[in-house]
Amino acid sequence: MSGFAELQGLLESFYAARDWRQFQTAKDVAAALAIEASELQQLFLWLEPGEQQRVIAERRDEIAQELADVVINCLNLGYLAGVDLEQAVREKLVLLADKYPAAAVRGKVVSHQ
């Protein structure tokens, strides 16, 4: 079982025990994902690189919790949309490799949207 599939199973057990899946809609989970990503971003807002490293060292547990919230919401949205996230990531990496060949972009800042 892959890491994503195992996590999805844990989430399904968690929600089933609480009967919470009924309250989740794609719209609400997408909004929650944006909010959690914003909470993560807020930890680093306006910080210089040295300050960012200090925050990482001093607030690692908080960063981990926010990252977990983002991943949980990604998994939930993937579930609701019928998207296999592991497959989607693998396919996206292939597309990005074609779009940004290593020899052409090594060491350069590029947008990878």
mmCIF file of C-alpha atoms in Angstrom:
data_model
loop_
_atom_site.group_PDB
_atom_site.id
_atom_site.type_symbol
_atom_site.label_atom_id
_atom_site.label_comp_id
_atom_site.label_asym_id
_atom_site.label_seq_id
_atom_site.Cartn_x
_atom_site.Cartn_y
_atom_site.Cartn_z
ATOM 1 C CA MET A 1 0.000 0.000 0.000
ATOM 2 C CA SER A 2 1.410 3.407 -0.954
ATOM 3 C CA GLY A 3 1.920 6.217 1.531
ATOM 4 C CA PHE A 4 -1.000 8.221 0.141
ATOM 5 C CA ALA A 5 -3.310 5.195 0.124
ATOM 6 C CA GLU A 6 -2.368 4.356 3.699
ATOM 7 C CA LEU A 7 -2.997 7.926 4.834
ATOM 8 C CA GLN A 8 -6.317 7.965 2.977
ATOM 9 C CA GLY A 9 -7.313 4.808 4.817
ATOM 10 C CA LEU A 10 -6.440 6.383 8.155
ATOM 11 C CA LEU A 11 -8.497 9.447 7.266
ATOM 12 C CA GLU A 12 -11.468 7.321 6.223
ATOM 13 C CA SER A 13 -11.349 5.448 9.548
ATOM 14 C CA PHE A 14 -11.087 8.740 11.437
ATOM 15 C CA TYR A 15 -14.084 10.251 9.622
ATOM 16 C CA ALA A 16 -16.166 7.061 9.808
ATOM 17 C CA ALA A 17 -15.724 6.884 13.583
ATOM 18 C CA ARG A 18 -17.079 10.439 13.852
ATOM 19 C CA ASP A 19 -19.546 10.326 10.939
ATOM 20 C CA TRP A 20 -17.928 13.480 9.546
ATOM 21 C CA ARG A 21 -17.575 12.629 5.860
ATOM 22 C CA GLN A 22 -21.179 13.750 5.346
ATOM 23 C CA PHE A 23 -20.172 17.339 6.113
ATOM 24 C CA GLN A 24 -17.343 17.559 3.613
ATOM 25 C CA THR A 25 -17.941 19.066 0.210
ATOM 26 C CA ALA A 26 -15.371 19.841 -2.461
ATOM 27 C CA LYS A 27 -16.059 23.565 -2.044
ATOM 28 C CA ASP A 28 -15.543 23.514 1.714
ATOM 29 C CA VAL A 29 -12.467 21.302 1.604
ATOM 30 C CA ALA A 30 -10.907 23.500 -1.113
ATOM 31 C CA ALA A 31 -11.565 26.535 1.090
ATOM 32 C CA ALA A 32 -10.098 24.767 4.120
ATOM 33 C CA LEU A 33 -7.024 23.883 2.065
ATOM 34 C CA ALA A 34 -6.494 27.531 1.156
ATOM 35 C CA ILE A 35 -6.964 28.612 4.759
ATOM 36 C CA GLU A 36 -4.500 26.037 6.091
ATOM 37 C CA ALA A 37 -1.945 27.003 3.426
ATOM 38 C CA SER A 38 -2.399 30.622 4.482
ATOM 39 C CA GLU A 39 -1.784 29.712 8.121
ATOM 40 C CA LEU A 40 1.464 28.055 7.065
ATOM 41 C CA GLN A 41 2.428 31.052 4.954
ATOM 42 C CA GLN A 42 1.707 33.419 7.827
ATOM 43 C CA LEU A 43 4.521 31.842 9.845
ATOM 44 C CA PHE A 44 7.031 33.169 7.292
ATOM 45 C CA LEU A 45 5.407 36.390 6.146
ATOM 46 C CA TRP A 46 7.860 39.288 5.743
ATOM 47 C CA LEU A 47 10.790 37.361 7.179
ATOM 48 C CA GLU A 48 14.309 37.620 5.794
ATOM 49 C CA PRO A 49 16.082 34.317 4.963
ATOM 50 C CA GLY A 50 17.940 34.220 8.288
ATOM 51 C CA GLU A 51 14.728 34.849 10.192
ATOM 52 C CA GLN A 52 13.003 32.105 8.211
ATOM 53 C CA GLN A 53 15.618 29.590 9.372
ATOM 54 C CA ARG A 54 15.111 30.731 12.972
ATOM 55 C CA VAL A 55 11.338 30.230 12.656
ATOM 56 C CA ILE A 56 11.899 26.769 11.187
ATOM 57 C CA ALA A 57 14.129 25.851 14.125
ATOM 58 C CA GLU A 58 11.940 27.409 16.818
ATOM 59 C CA ARG A 59 8.477 26.547 15.469
ATOM 60 C CA ARG A 60 9.080 23.209 13.769
ATOM 61 C CA ASP A 61 6.163 21.527 15.577
ATOM 62 C CA GLU A 62 3.751 24.283 14.539
ATOM 63 C CA ILE A 63 5.019 24.095 10.953
ATOM 64 C CA ALA A 64 4.530 20.315 11.018
ATOM 65 C CA GLN A 65 0.941 20.731 12.228
ATOM 66 C CA GLU A 66 0.128 23.244 9.491
ATOM 67 C CA LEU A 67 1.749 21.051 6.838
ATOM 68 C CA ALA A 68 -0.297 18.107 8.110
ATOM 69 C CA ASP A 69 -3.476 20.184 7.798
ATOM 70 C CA VAL A 70 -2.576 21.043 4.193
ATOM 71 C CA VAL A 71 -1.873 17.405 3.319
ATOM 72 C CA ILE A 72 -5.065 16.204 5.018
ATOM 73 C CA ASN A 73 -7.117 18.692 3.028
ATOM 74 C CA CYS A 74 -5.325 17.687 -0.204
ATOM 75 C CA LEU A 75 -6.140 14.046 0.501
ATOM 76 C CA ASN A 76 -9.758 14.914 1.309
ATOM 77 C CA LEU A 77 -10.192 16.928 -1.873
ATOM 78 C CA GLY A 78 -8.560 14.160 -3.885
ATOM 79 C CA TYR A 79 -10.981 11.673 -2.339
ATOM 80 C CA LEU A 80 -14.009 13.842 -3.059
ATOM 81 C CA ALA A 81 -12.884 14.513 -6.632
ATOM 82 C CA GLY A 82 -11.902 10.912 -7.338
ATOM 83 C CA VAL A 83 -8.273 11.877 -7.935
ATOM 84 C CA ASP A 84 -5.488 9.429 -7.110
ATOM 85 C CA LEU A 85 -2.986 11.921 -5.676
ATOM 86 C CA GLU A 86 0.005 9.607 -5.949
ATOM 87 C CA GLN A 87 -0.699 9.064 -9.641
ATOM 88 C CA ALA A 88 -1.419 12.764 -10.150
ATOM 89 C CA VAL A 89 1.935 13.736 -8.592
ATOM 90 C CA ARG A 90 3.807 11.206 -10.710
ATOM 91 C CA GLU A 91 2.084 12.441 -13.882
ATOM 92 C CA LYS A 92 2.738 16.079 -12.969
ATOM 93 C CA LEU A 93 6.436 15.366 -12.453
ATOM 94 C CA VAL A 94 6.618 13.880 -15.955
ATOM 95 C CA LEU A 95 4.950 17.001 -17.381
ATOM 96 C CA LEU A 96 7.286 19.279 -15.414
ATOM 97 C CA ALA A 97 10.339 17.320 -16.551
ATOM 98 C CA ASP A 98 9.266 17.835 -20.163
ATOM 99 C CA LYS A 99 8.504 21.514 -19.599
ATOM 100 C CA TYR A 100 11.694 22.205 -17.647
ATOM 101 C CA PRO A 101 14.535 19.959 -18.844
ATOM 102 C CA ALA A 102 17.234 19.819 -16.170
ATOM 103 C CA ALA A 103 19.978 20.830 -18.596
ATOM 104 C CA ALA A 104 18.085 23.985 -19.549
ATOM 105 C CA VAL A 105 17.005 25.178 -16.106
ATOM 106 C CA ARG A 106 19.605 23.876 -13.642
ATOM 107 C CA GLY A 107 20.344 26.586 -11.087
ATOM 108 C CA LYS A 108 17.770 29.016 -12.521
ATOM 109 C CA VAL A 109 14.615 30.302 -10.883
ATOM 110 C CA VAL A 110 11.564 29.357 -12.943
ATOM 111 C CA SER A 111 7.853 29.261 -12.274
ATOM 112 C CA HIS A 112 6.643 25.665 -12.254
ATOM 113 C CA GLN A 113 2.911 26.084 -12.527
#
